[in-house]
Each structure stands twice: as structure tokens, then as C-alpha cells.
Amino acid sequence: MSDQVEKIAIIGSGPAGHTAAIYSARANLAPFMYEGYVMGGSAGGQLTTTTDVENYPGFPDGINGPEMMQLFRKQAERFGTKMVQEDVQEVDFSQRPFRIKGDKTEKLAHSVIICTGATARRMGVPNEEKLWNNGMSACAVCDGALPFFRNQPLMVIGGGDTACEEAMYLTKFGSKVYMVHRRDELRASKIMAERTLKNEKIEMVWDSVLIDSIGTDFLTGARIQNVKTKEEKEIELAGLFYAIGHVPNTKIFQGQIDLDETGYIKVKPGTQETSCEGVFAAGDVHDHKYRQAVTAAGTGCAAALEVERWLAAQGIE
Ligand code: NDP
């Protein structure tokens, strides 16, 4: 293990991680970033697995997700962020400075910003891998407005608040939206469920599960099975959106900081502080509500400003 103690270790390289890096690098804190491979899918986080990003301010013509993350990275690098392409395997927040063990390196750091994001749950149906981003997505808010979904039949899988929100959002673009849920009652909050059920463009498909996504290069339909009658049917579609929940990438932090009952990192209200002093969190790893690149970047900025003040208060400049 190197004896050098980093002032800030940033774990994760999505919009939250890179924004935290840009702010702390510009404050001359030379942050050390673990870009990671696996937890968010790849270095750069969830945006590297999407196509066009049209809702990030500053890009009026939209930008390709991986290209956008390259720009974030370049900006963080320009101000002196040190980066390693490693996943963190283990952290020890019980000792100070904190100990962080990556795939190859072991480091000490006075402070940590956790930006490991979340992973959208997938179903693993046939053709899913091939049709992902070609009509299939886990984010209607990110992809729903794309031209090929306009005035076409679309489908959302799930029965929670996200599924309701996404189905309602998609009614702005699609000719109709099928909402496929495995039970006969929505999990979503009462108000969201009522609004969804009232929406005339949404057709509920109860007690049903997706068993196949259909298409050669682009999605053209889905095969659905009723779990009670076992009856199967094929529905023509241009878009299929999963809304079956996200899993926060927090496994390595279990027992080190407080997580909520679904595994998201708990922060003190109005701050990015976790239950362990000196450890901060930003982005989707602590946010199951908004989950947008721009909100992740916003909390990444806030975390960096809070770390800067915290380090100064400890006499670490
Ligand atoms: P949830 O876990 O609440 O809902 C997931 C839905 O997907 C459930 O209906 C579940 O079915 C279904 N599901 C899960 N796995 C499968 C599977 N393998 N096959 C088929 N269906 C499956 O996740 P959400 O993302 O909806 O919400 C997460 C949290 O964020 C919640 O606390 C929610 O309230 C909150 N949220 C709040 C919003 C707001 O306030 N505006 C907006 C969005 C989210 P089943 O019901 O049978 O378990």
C-alpha cells in the first residue's frame, strides 16, 4: 500500500463522480478517482449504455451518452484529477485515514465521495441484449421523446411509481401505452395509480409478464403471458421500457455507512453527508427519486463543496 494519503477519493465516474472531480480538482485538492468497470456497467456509468441524451442542458441538438461522458472525463482530467480504471473491492471507514482497496491498488484517503450509481433491473428475456437501446430501454424520461417512438405503440413493464410516471410520460409521444404488471394491483402510491388508471392512452395488462422481446435490428413487438391463465399473446410495439426498479451499487459499503431498507445510501437532509464523517455520497447511489444526469451532476458539485469545507475544518488544505 502506498503511504501517500489522498485528500479525496472519488468512487465512480458517472456525472456525479466527474462533477465532484471537476470541482475538487479546481479547488487544488487533486482528487483520486476510481473509474470502475463493473458496478455501473462500465467506466462512465449508466450514460455509457444509452444513445442520445437530449435533456442535459447545454446540448440543444442532443449528445450521444458515451460521447458526453468522454467530455465529462476530459474536463475532470484537465484540472488534475488522477484516475485509475479499477473497481473498488473493499473499503474500511473505521480507520482514519480511510482505506480503499481496488482491483490492484490499496490507498489511504482523508475523505471519500461515493458516486457508484445504480443499475436498472433487467428481465433477461430473449433478444434483450440485442434490442437494448434499439427500442428497449430502462429510462422513458431519457429516451421516450426520440423520433422513432412518436405516434407508435409503446409498453412499460412494472407497477410501481416509476412505471406509472414513465407510462404517463410516454403518453405524450406514443399512440398508446400498454402497462404490463405481474399482479392485478399497482404497487405505486395511490395518487400515481389513480392518475395512471384514469389516463385514456394507457391500457393496463394485468397479471402478465414479458416473456420475449421481438425484433431483428429494432424492436417490433413483445410476447406477454398471463400468469393466471398461461395464455400468451403478441403485441406490436416500437418501444419497450423496463420500470422494475433499480439496484443501488452499495454492496461494498454495507456495514460501513447507513443504507436505507432498499440499499440506497442515507444522507443527512439537505447535505451530501453520510453517517460516517468524511464520507459523502452523490448521484443515483443516494437518489431513487430523480435519477437524472443533471441531478447527479448537481449533487456531485454539492458533495465536492462540502468535502472542501470539511477538509479545511480538519486542517487539511
Ligand atoms: P418499485 O420497487 O417500487 O417497483 C418495481 C415494480 O416492478 C413493482 O411493481 C414490481 O412488481 C415490478 N417488478 C419487479 N421485478 C419484476 C420482475 N422481475 N418482473 C416483473 N415485474 C417486476 O420501484 P420504482 O422504481 O417504481 O420505485 C422505487 C422507489 O422510488 C419507490 O419508493 C417509489 O415510491 C420511488 N419513486 C417515487 C417517485 C415520485 O415520488 N414521483 C417516482 C418514482 C419512484 P410488484 O409490485 O409485484 O412487486
mmCIF file of C-alpha atoms and ligand atoms in Angstrom:
data_model
loop_
_atom_site.group_PDB
_atom_site.id
_atom_site.type_symbol
_atom_site.label_atom_id
_atom_site.label_comp_id
_atom_site.label_asym_id
_atom_site.label_seq_id
_atom_site.Cartn_x
_atom_site.Cartn_y
_atom_site.Cartn_z
ATOM 1 C CA MET A 1 0.000 0.000 0.000
ATOM 2 C CA SER A 2 1.292 3.457 -0.909
ATOM 3 C CA ASP A 3 1.993 5.687 2.101
ATOM 4 C CA GLN A 4 0.663 8.759 0.332
ATOM 5 C CA VAL A 5 -2.681 9.857 1.711
ATOM 6 C CA GLU A 6 -5.088 11.212 -0.895
ATOM 7 C CA LYS A 7 -7.137 14.207 0.171
ATOM 8 C CA ILE A 8 -10.221 12.973 -1.679
ATOM 9 C CA ALA A 9 -11.029 9.603 -3.197
ATOM 10 C CA ILE A 10 -13.967 9.620 -5.594
ATOM 11 C CA ILE A 11 -15.503 6.220 -6.256
ATOM 12 C CA GLY A 12 -17.392 6.142 -9.551
ATOM 13 C CA SER A 13 -17.174 8.030 -12.833
ATOM 14 C CA GLY A 14 -20.709 8.958 -13.899
ATOM 15 C CA PRO A 15 -21.985 12.546 -13.972
ATOM 16 C CA ALA A 16 -21.846 12.768 -10.155
ATOM 17 C CA GLY A 17 -18.269 11.460 -9.903
ATOM 18 C CA HIS A 18 -16.883 13.605 -12.684
ATOM 19 C CA THR A 19 -18.614 16.758 -11.452
ATOM 20 C CA ALA A 20 -17.263 16.131 -7.931
ATOM 21 C CA ALA A 21 -13.830 15.664 -9.540
ATOM 22 C CA ILE A 22 -14.019 18.884 -11.587
ATOM 23 C CA TYR A 23 -14.984 20.945 -8.535
ATOM 24 C CA SER A 24 -12.454 19.409 -6.156
ATOM 25 C CA ALA A 25 -9.659 19.465 -8.762
ATOM 26 C CA ARG A 26 -10.320 23.149 -9.382
ATOM 27 C CA ALA A 27 -10.033 23.661 -5.606
ATOM 28 C CA ASN A 28 -6.483 22.210 -5.877
ATOM 29 C CA LEU A 29 -7.410 19.074 -3.966
ATOM 30 C CA ALA A 30 -6.063 16.682 -6.645
ATOM 31 C CA PRO A 31 -8.847 14.109 -6.293
ATOM 32 C CA PHE A 32 -8.131 10.437 -6.912
ATOM 33 C CA MET A 33 -10.880 8.756 -8.921
ATOM 34 C CA TYR A 34 -11.729 5.084 -9.227
ATOM 35 C CA GLU A 35 -13.399 4.970 -12.620
ATOM 36 C CA GLY A 36 -14.645 1.422 -12.147
ATOM 37 C CA TYR A 37 -15.716 -1.138 -14.689
ATOM 38 C CA VAL A 38 -18.451 -3.290 -13.414
ATOM 39 C CA MET A 39 -20.800 -1.627 -10.990
ATOM 40 C CA GLY A 40 -22.449 0.905 -13.272
ATOM 41 C CA GLY A 41 -21.932 -1.310 -16.326
ATOM 42 C CA SER A 42 -18.676 0.365 -17.367
ATOM 43 C CA ALA A 43 -16.483 3.350 -16.557
ATOM 44 C CA GLY A 44 -18.598 6.444 -17.117
ATOM 45 C CA GLY A 45 -21.733 4.975 -15.560
ATOM 46 C CA GLN A 46 -25.196 4.402 -16.974
ATOM 47 C CA LEU A 47 -24.930 7.077 -19.675
ATOM 48 C CA THR A 48 -22.364 4.987 -21.481
ATOM 49 C CA THR A 49 -25.092 2.451 -22.152
ATOM 50 C CA THR A 50 -27.563 4.908 -23.612
ATOM 51 C CA THR A 51 -27.756 6.551 -27.025
ATOM 52 C CA ASP A 52 -28.960 10.139 -27.362
ATOM 53 C CA VAL A 53 -29.135 12.393 -24.333
ATOM 54 C CA GLU A 54 -31.491 15.237 -25.125
ATOM 55 C CA ASN A 55 -32.349 16.554 -21.684
ATOM 56 C CA TYR A 56 -28.924 17.661 -20.439
ATOM 57 C CA PRO A 57 -28.825 21.451 -20.653
ATOM 58 C CA GLY A 58 -26.180 22.907 -22.937
ATOM 59 C CA PHE A 59 -26.619 20.407 -25.751
ATOM 60 C CA PRO A 60 -29.508 21.802 -27.801
ATOM 61 C CA ASP A 61 -29.052 19.168 -30.509
ATOM 62 C CA GLY A 62 -28.616 16.310 -28.032
ATOM 63 C CA ILE A 63 -25.453 14.333 -27.477
ATOM 64 C CA ASN A 64 -24.562 10.682 -27.558
ATOM 65 C CA GLY A 65 -24.255 9.259 -23.983
ATOM 66 C CA PRO A 66 -20.721 7.801 -24.252
ATOM 67 C CA GLU A 67 -19.505 10.970 -26.005
ATOM 68 C CA MET A 68 -20.931 13.091 -23.221
ATOM 69 C CA MET A 69 -19.107 11.022 -20.601
ATOM 70 C CA GLN A 70 -15.852 11.429 -22.550
ATOM 71 C CA LEU A 71 -16.331 15.193 -22.319
ATOM 72 C CA PHE A 72 -17.016 14.984 -18.570
ATOM 73 C CA ARG A 73 -13.856 12.899 -18.206
ATOM 74 C CA LYS A 74 -11.739 15.252 -20.266
ATOM 75 C CA GLN A 75 -12.850 18.194 -18.157
ATOM 76 C CA ALA A 76 -12.069 16.362 -14.892
ATOM 77 C CA GLU A 77 -8.641 15.346 -16.251
ATOM 78 C CA ARG A 78 -7.835 18.858 -17.428
ATOM 79 C CA PHE A 79 -7.872 20.155 -13.855
ATOM 80 C CA GLY A 80 -5.674 17.389 -12.485
ATOM 81 C CA THR A 81 -7.928 14.529 -11.427
ATOM 82 C CA LYS A 82 -5.915 11.335 -11.017
ATOM 83 C CA MET A 83 -7.807 8.341 -12.419
ATOM 84 C CA VAL A 84 -7.479 4.577 -12.255
ATOM 85 C CA GLN A 85 -9.678 2.173 -14.181
ATOM 86 C CA GLU A 86 -10.326 -0.085 -11.237
ATOM 87 C CA ASP A 87 -13.333 -1.258 -9.297
ATOM 88 C CA VAL A 88 -13.164 -0.766 -5.570
ATOM 89 C CA GLN A 89 -13.385 -4.137 -3.860
ATOM 90 C CA GLU A 90 -13.359 -3.117 -0.226
ATOM 91 C CA VAL A 91 -13.411 -0.030 1.969
ATOM 92 C CA ASP A 92 -12.583 0.431 5.613
ATOM 93 C CA PHE A 93 -14.178 3.552 7.047
ATOM 94 C CA SER A 94 -13.497 2.517 10.639
ATOM 95 C CA GLN A 95 -9.889 3.715 10.413
ATOM 96 C CA ARG A 96 -8.572 7.187 9.564
ATOM 97 C CA PRO A 97 -7.381 7.950 7.004
ATOM 98 C CA PHE A 98 -9.876 5.665 5.267
ATOM 99 C CA ARG A 99 -8.556 2.580 3.496
ATOM 100 C CA ILE A 100 -9.703 1.739 -0.029
ATOM 101 C CA LYS A 101 -8.789 -1.457 -1.803
ATOM 102 C CA GLY A 102 -9.126 -1.529 -5.584
ATOM 103 C CA ASP A 103 -8.503 -4.388 -8.016
ATOM 104 C CA LYS A 104 -4.764 -3.670 -7.998
ATOM 105 C CA THR A 105 -4.085 -0.788 -5.633
ATOM 106 C CA GLU A 106 -4.641 -0.027 -1.992
ATOM 107 C CA LYS A 107 -4.940 3.616 -0.960
ATOM 108 C CA LEU A 108 -5.472 5.822 2.025
ATOM 109 C CA ALA A 109 -7.713 8.886 1.789
ATOM 110 C CA HIS A 110 -8.801 11.595 4.227
ATOM 111 C CA SER A 111 -12.233 11.837 2.607
ATOM 112 C CA VAL A 112 -14.382 9.856 0.185
ATOM 113 C CA ILE A 113 -17.165 10.781 -2.219
ATOM 114 C CA ILE A 114 -19.243 7.752 -3.210
ATOM 115 C CA CYS A 115 -20.744 8.056 -6.688
ATOM 116 C CA THR A 116 -21.207 4.419 -7.629
ATOM 117 C CA GLY A 117 -24.697 4.913 -9.073
ATOM 118 C CA ALA A 118 -27.417 2.352 -9.520
ATOM 119 C CA THR A 119 -28.149 -0.347 -12.031
ATOM 120 C CA ALA A 120 -31.551 -0.654 -13.698
ATOM 121 C CA ARG A 121 -33.017 -4.116 -13.225
ATOM 122 C CA ARG A 122 -33.416 -6.098 -16.397
ATOM 123 C CA MET A 123 -35.537 -9.148 -17.105
ATOM 124 C CA GLY A 124 -33.171 -11.145 -19.293
ATOM 125 C CA VAL A 125 -35.786 -12.131 -21.886
ATOM 126 C CA PRO A 126 -34.662 -13.464 -25.295
ATOM 127 C CA ASN A 127 -33.308 -10.778 -27.667
ATOM 128 C CA GLU A 128 -32.985 -8.256 -24.820
ATOM 129 C CA GLU A 129 -29.241 -7.796 -25.228
ATOM 130 C CA LYS A 130 -29.553 -7.300 -28.991
ATOM 131 C CA LEU A 131 -32.507 -4.906 -28.826
ATOM 132 C CA TRP A 132 -31.234 -2.875 -25.872
ATOM 133 C CA ASN A 133 -31.134 0.779 -26.992
ATOM 134 C CA ASN A 134 -32.817 -0.368 -30.197
ATOM 135 C CA GLY A 135 -36.328 0.091 -28.941
ATOM 136 C CA MET A 136 -35.691 -1.263 -25.431
ATOM 137 C CA SER A 137 -34.639 0.962 -22.562
ATOM 138 C CA ALA A 138 -34.894 1.356 -18.812
ATOM 139 C CA CYS A 139 -35.461 5.103 -18.896
ATOM 140 C CA ALA A 140 -38.517 6.579 -20.600
ATOM 141 C CA VAL A 141 -37.588 10.078 -19.460
ATOM 142 C CA CYS A 142 -34.205 9.709 -21.195
ATOM 143 C CA ASP A 143 -35.338 8.013 -24.391
ATOM 144 C CA GLY A 144 -39.107 8.410 -24.749
ATOM 145 C CA ALA A 145 -39.002 11.576 -26.839
ATOM 146 C CA LEU A 146 -36.808 10.037 -29.556
ATOM 147 C CA PRO A 147 -38.366 10.358 -33.030
ATOM 148 C CA PHE A 148 -38.877 6.622 -33.632
ATOM 149 C CA PHE A 149 -41.297 6.371 -30.699
ATOM 150 C CA ARG A 150 -43.581 9.154 -31.936
ATOM 151 C CA ASN A 151 -47.175 8.071 -32.549
ATOM 152 C CA GLN A 152 -46.225 4.418 -32.094
ATOM 153 C CA PRO A 153 -47.498 1.832 -29.590
ATOM 154 C CA LEU A 154 -45.216 1.621 -26.553
ATOM 155 C CA MET A 155 -45.052 -0.592 -23.483
ATOM 156 C CA VAL A 156 -43.919 -0.192 -19.884
ATOM 157 C CA ILE A 157 -43.207 -3.153 -17.600
ATOM 158 C CA GLY A 158 -43.781 -2.667 -13.859
ATOM 159 C CA GLY A 159 -46.385 -1.473 -11.398
ATOM 160 C CA GLY A 160 -44.507 0.957 -9.140
ATOM 161 C CA ASP A 161 -44.277 4.753 -9.096
ATOM 162 C CA THR A 162 -41.594 4.729 -11.781
ATOM 163 C CA ALA A 163 -43.711 2.598 -14.110
ATOM 164 C CA CYS A 164 -46.690 4.947 -13.632
ATOM 165 C CA GLU A 165 -44.542 8.033 -14.136
ATOM 166 C CA GLU A 166 -42.927 6.561 -17.253
ATOM 167 C CA ALA A 167 -46.215 5.358 -18.732
ATOM 168 C CA MET A 168 -47.770 8.801 -18.249
ATOM 169 C CA TYR A 169 -44.714 10.489 -19.694
ATOM 170 C CA LEU A 170 -44.794 8.210 -22.746
ATOM 171 C CA THR A 171 -48.434 9.083 -23.488
ATOM 172 C CA LYS A 172 -47.089 12.447 -24.695
ATOM 173 C CA PHE A 173 -45.318 10.705 -27.551
ATOM 174 C CA GLY A 174 -46.778 7.274 -28.250
ATOM 175 C CA SER A 175 -50.078 6.457 -29.930
ATOM 176 C CA LYS A 176 -50.894 4.327 -26.870
ATOM 177 C CA VAL A 177 -49.031 2.853 -23.909
ATOM 178 C CA TYR A 178 -49.517 -0.683 -22.615
ATOM 179 C CA MET A 179 -48.619 -1.075 -18.966
ATOM 180 C CA VAL A 180 -47.805 -4.694 -18.140
ATOM 181 C CA HIS A 181 -47.861 -5.653 -14.483
ATOM 182 C CA ARG A 182 -47.400 -9.080 -12.940
ATOM 183 C CA ARG A 183 -50.222 -8.624 -10.419
ATOM 184 C CA ASP A 184 -53.740 -7.156 -10.531
ATOM 185 C CA GLU A 185 -52.953 -4.208 -8.268
ATOM 186 C CA LEU A 186 -50.401 -1.435 -8.661
ATOM 187 C CA ARG A 187 -47.631 -1.016 -6.122
ATOM 188 C CA ALA A 188 -47.454 2.718 -6.900
ATOM 189 C CA SER A 189 -48.691 5.403 -4.477
ATOM 190 C CA LYS A 190 -52.458 5.937 -4.553
ATOM 191 C CA ILE A 191 -52.300 9.256 -6.351
ATOM 192 C CA MET A 192 -49.956 7.990 -9.071
ATOM 193 C CA ALA A 193 -52.005 4.825 -9.512
ATOM 194 C CA GLU A 194 -55.245 6.804 -9.843
ATOM 195 C CA ARG A 195 -53.773 9.142 -12.425
ATOM 196 C CA THR A 196 -52.391 6.257 -14.414
ATOM 197 C CA LEU A 197 -55.615 4.290 -14.404
ATOM 198 C CA LYS A 198 -57.558 7.382 -15.481
ATOM 199 C CA ASN A 199 -55.289 8.083 -18.443
ATOM 200 C CA GLU A 200 -57.130 7.045 -21.571
ATOM 201 C CA LYS A 201 -53.954 6.420 -23.550
ATOM 202 C CA ILE A 202 -52.769 3.791 -21.057
ATOM 203 C CA GLU A 203 -54.051 0.242 -21.374
ATOM 204 C CA MET A 204 -53.398 -1.934 -18.346
ATOM 205 C CA VAL A 205 -52.334 -5.512 -18.981
ATOM 206 C CA TRP A 206 -52.814 -7.130 -15.552
ATOM 207 C CA ASP A 207 -51.391 -10.377 -14.197
ATOM 208 C CA SER A 208 -48.944 -10.532 -17.044
ATOM 209 C CA VAL A 209 -45.235 -10.877 -17.613
ATOM 210 C CA LEU A 210 -42.981 -10.220 -20.545
ATOM 211 C CA ILE A 211 -41.560 -13.452 -21.928
ATOM 212 C CA ASP A 212 -39.988 -12.323 -25.187
ATOM 213 C CA SER A 213 -38.944 -9.161 -26.983
ATOM 214 C CA ILE A 214 -39.337 -9.391 -30.737
ATOM 215 C CA GLY A 215 -37.283 -7.751 -33.496
ATOM 216 C CA THR A 216 -34.279 -8.253 -35.715
ATOM 217 C CA ASP A 217 -32.392 -4.966 -35.589
ATOM 218 C CA PHE A 218 -35.047 -2.919 -33.834
ATOM 219 C CA LEU A 219 -37.884 -3.874 -31.525
ATOM 220 C CA THR A 220 -41.164 -4.612 -33.288
ATOM 221 C CA GLY A 221 -43.169 -6.311 -30.552
ATOM 222 C CA ALA A 222 -43.371 -8.219 -27.295
ATOM 223 C CA ARG A 223 -44.734 -11.565 -26.203
ATOM 224 C CA ILE A 224 -46.720 -11.428 -22.993
ATOM 225 C CA GLN A 225 -48.013 -14.238 -20.811
ATOM 226 C CA ASN A 226 -50.923 -14.068 -18.407
ATOM 227 C CA VAL A 227 -49.609 -15.660 -15.195
ATOM 228 C CA LYS A 228 -53.053 -16.940 -14.183
ATOM 229 C CA THR A 229 -54.385 -18.375 -17.451
ATOM 230 C CA LYS A 230 -50.926 -19.034 -19.005
ATOM 231 C CA GLU A 231 -52.352 -17.554 -22.208
ATOM 232 C CA GLU A 232 -49.740 -15.876 -24.425
ATOM 233 C CA LYS A 233 -50.187 -13.007 -26.849
ATOM 234 C CA GLU A 234 -48.010 -10.898 -29.100
ATOM 235 C CA ILE A 235 -48.317 -7.102 -29.096
ATOM 236 C CA GLU A 236 -46.875 -4.891 -31.822
ATOM 237 C CA LEU A 237 -44.628 -2.170 -30.414
ATOM 238 C CA ALA A 238 -41.985 0.383 -31.277
ATOM 239 C CA GLY A 239 -40.724 0.820 -27.725
ATOM 240 C CA LEU A 240 -40.439 -1.304 -24.583
ATOM 241 C CA PHE A 241 -39.429 0.300 -21.286
ATOM 242 C CA TYR A 242 -38.485 -1.544 -18.116
ATOM 243 C CA ALA A 243 -39.522 0.114 -14.874
ATOM 244 C CA ILE A 244 -38.953 -2.782 -12.496
ATOM 245 C CA GLY A 245 -36.693 -0.941 -10.120
ATOM 246 C CA HIS A 246 -33.035 -0.098 -9.729
ATOM 247 C CA VAL A 247 -30.406 -1.642 -7.542
ATOM 248 C CA PRO A 248 -28.022 0.859 -5.945
ATOM 249 C CA ASN A 249 -24.378 -0.149 -6.212
ATOM 250 C CA THR A 250 -23.704 -0.198 -2.487
ATOM 251 C CA LYS A 251 -22.707 -3.756 -1.697
ATOM 252 C CA ILE A 252 -19.165 -2.803 -0.670
ATOM 253 C CA PHE A 253 -20.475 -0.143 1.740
ATOM 254 C CA GLN A 254 -22.751 -2.445 3.728
ATOM 255 C CA GLY A 255 -21.865 -2.250 7.402
ATOM 256 C CA GLN A 256 -19.668 0.820 6.823
ATOM 257 C CA ILE A 257 -22.313 3.525 6.407
ATOM 258 C CA ASP A 258 -26.083 3.680 6.877
ATOM 259 C CA LEU A 259 -28.163 2.450 3.944
ATOM 260 C CA ASP A 260 -31.958 2.566 3.698
ATOM 261 C CA GLU A 261 -34.081 -0.570 3.512
ATOM 262 C CA THR A 262 -33.618 -0.767 -0.277
ATOM 263 C CA GLY A 263 -29.851 -0.296 -0.131
ATOM 264 C CA TYR A 264 -29.601 3.393 -1.085
ATOM 265 C CA ILE A 265 -27.116 5.487 0.906
ATOM 266 C CA LYS A 266 -28.752 7.670 3.536
ATOM 267 C CA VAL A 267 -27.527 11.270 3.610
ATOM 268 C CA LYS A 268 -28.291 13.855 6.258
ATOM 269 C CA PRO A 269 -31.180 16.004 4.993
ATOM 270 C CA GLY A 270 -30.006 18.990 2.965
ATOM 271 C CA THR A 271 -26.418 17.687 2.757
ATOM 272 C CA GLN A 272 -24.384 15.015 0.961
ATOM 273 C CA GLU A 273 -23.003 13.716 4.284
ATOM 274 C CA THR A 274 -23.330 10.016 5.037
ATOM 275 C CA SER A 275 -23.464 8.547 8.539
ATOM 276 C CA CYS A 276 -19.645 8.417 8.578
ATOM 277 C CA GLU A 277 -17.969 11.803 8.961
ATOM 278 C CA GLY A 278 -15.711 12.488 5.984
ATOM 279 C CA VAL A 279 -17.644 10.180 3.666
ATOM 280 C CA PHE A 280 -20.068 11.841 1.257
ATOM 281 C CA ALA A 281 -22.437 10.491 -1.403
ATOM 282 C CA ALA A 282 -23.748 11.911 -4.669
ATOM 283 C CA GLY A 283 -25.825 10.824 -7.640
ATOM 284 C CA ASP A 284 -28.081 7.817 -8.114
ATOM 285 C CA VAL A 285 -26.433 5.854 -5.300
ATOM 286 C CA HIS A 286 -28.399 8.021 -2.856
ATOM 287 C CA ASP A 287 -31.255 9.164 -5.104
ATOM 288 C CA HIS A 288 -34.078 6.840 -6.111
ATOM 289 C CA LYS A 289 -36.386 9.727 -6.899
ATOM 290 C CA TYR A 290 -34.945 11.803 -9.747
ATOM 291 C CA ARG A 291 -32.118 9.665 -11.180
ATOM 292 C CA GLN A 292 -31.191 12.162 -13.887
ATOM 293 C CA ALA A 293 -27.697 13.003 -15.156
ATOM 294 C CA VAL A 294 -28.235 16.648 -14.317
ATOM 295 C CA THR A 295 -29.381 15.973 -10.742
ATOM 296 C CA ALA A 296 -26.452 13.580 -10.276
ATOM 297 C CA ALA A 297 -24.062 16.275 -11.506
ATOM 298 C CA GLY A 298 -25.720 18.765 -9.144
ATOM 299 C CA THR A 299 -25.215 16.586 -6.084
ATOM 300 C CA GLY A 300 -21.655 15.782 -7.242
ATOM 301 C CA CYS A 301 -20.930 19.506 -7.149
ATOM 302 C CA ALA A 302 -22.563 19.846 -3.710
ATOM 303 C CA ALA A 303 -20.546 16.905 -2.348
ATOM 304 C CA ALA A 304 -17.267 18.412 -3.595
ATOM 305 C CA LEU A 305 -18.043 21.780 -1.972
ATOM 306 C CA GLU A 306 -18.940 20.050 1.288
ATOM 307 C CA VAL A 307 -15.737 17.979 1.241
ATOM 308 C CA GLU A 308 -13.647 21.070 0.610
ATOM 309 C CA ARG A 309 -15.132 22.756 3.688
ATOM 310 C CA TRP A 310 -14.834 19.619 5.769
ATOM 311 C CA LEU A 311 -11.149 19.131 4.863
ATOM 312 C CA ALA A 312 -10.428 22.781 5.664
ATOM 313 C CA ALA A 313 -12.126 22.361 9.049
ATOM 314 C CA GLN A 314 -9.817 19.366 9.717
ATOM 315 C CA GLY A 315 -6.805 21.495 8.811
ATOM 316 C CA ILE A 316 -6.185 19.521 5.589
ATOM 317 C CA GLU A 317 -5.753 22.047 2.797
HETATM 318 P P1 NDP B 1 -40.537 -0.375 -7.103
HETATM 319 O O1 NDP B 1 -39.655 -1.393 -6.490
HETATM 320 O O2 NDP B 1 -41.432 0.419 -6.225
HETATM 321 O O3 NDP B 1 -41.491 -1.086 -8.178
HETATM 322 C C1 NDP B 1 -40.998 -2.026 -9.080
HETATM 323 C C2 NDP B 1 -42.167 -2.614 -9.849
HETATM 324 O O4 NDP B 1 -41.664 -3.559 -10.773
HETATM 325 C C3 NDP B 1 -43.172 -3.358 -8.943
HETATM 326 O O5 NDP B 1 -44.471 -3.115 -9.376
HETATM 327 C C4 NDP B 1 -42.756 -4.819 -9.137
HETATM 328 O O6 NDP B 1 -43.869 -5.705 -9.057
HETATM 329 C C5 NDP B 1 -42.252 -4.819 -10.552
HETATM 330 N N1 NDP B 1 -41.215 -5.825 -10.756
HETATM 331 C C6 NDP B 1 -40.066 -6.003 -10.063
HETATM 332 N N2 NDP B 1 -39.342 -7.029 -10.568
HETATM 333 C C7 NDP B 1 -40.086 -7.526 -11.589
HETATM 334 C C8 NDP B 1 -39.907 -8.591 -12.498
HETATM 335 N N3 NDP B 1 -38.805 -9.342 -12.467
HETATM 336 N N4 NDP B 1 -40.861 -8.826 -13.397
HETATM 337 C C9 NDP B 1 -41.980 -8.051 -13.470
HETATM 338 N N5 NDP B 1 -42.212 -7.017 -12.644
HETATM 339 C C10 NDP B 1 -41.269 -6.771 -11.715
HETATM 340 O O7 NDP B 1 -39.560 0.537 -7.994
HETATM 341 P P2 NDP B 1 -39.794 2.005 -8.551
HETATM 342 O O8 NDP B 1 -38.617 2.282 -9.405
HETATM 343 O O9 NDP B 1 -41.128 2.131 -9.139
HETATM 344 O O10 NDP B 1 -39.723 2.933 -7.279
HETATM 345 C C11 NDP B 1 -38.591 2.917 -6.407
HETATM 346 C C12 NDP B 1 -38.804 3.913 -5.283
HETATM 347 O O11 NDP B 1 -38.787 5.245 -5.795
HETATM 348 C C13 NDP B 1 -40.174 3.764 -4.604
HETATM 349 O O12 NDP B 1 -40.012 4.039 -3.241
HETATM 350 C C14 NDP B 1 -41.029 4.816 -5.260
HETATM 351 O O13 NDP B 1 -42.104 5.235 -4.448
HETATM 352 C C15 NDP B 1 -39.999 5.924 -5.506
HETATM 353 N N6 NDP B 1 -40.383 6.780 -6.617
HETATM 354 C C16 NDP B 1 -41.036 7.939 -6.346
HETATM 355 C C17 NDP B 1 -41.450 8.765 -7.372
HETATM 356 C C18 NDP B 1 -42.158 10.021 -7.035
HETATM 357 O O14 NDP B 1 -42.379 10.265 -5.865
HETATM 358 N N7 NDP B 1 -42.528 10.810 -8.008
HETATM 359 C C19 NDP B 1 -41.199 8.446 -8.777
HETATM 360 C C20 NDP B 1 -40.516 7.193 -8.950
HETATM 361 C C21 NDP B 1 -40.130 6.404 -7.906
HETATM 362 P P3 NDP B 1 -44.606 -5.986 -7.653
HETATM 363 O O15 NDP B 1 -45.444 -4.790 -7.387
HETATM 364 O O16 NDP B 1 -45.403 -7.213 -7.941
HETATM 365 O O17 NDP B 1 -43.527 -6.226 -6.662
#
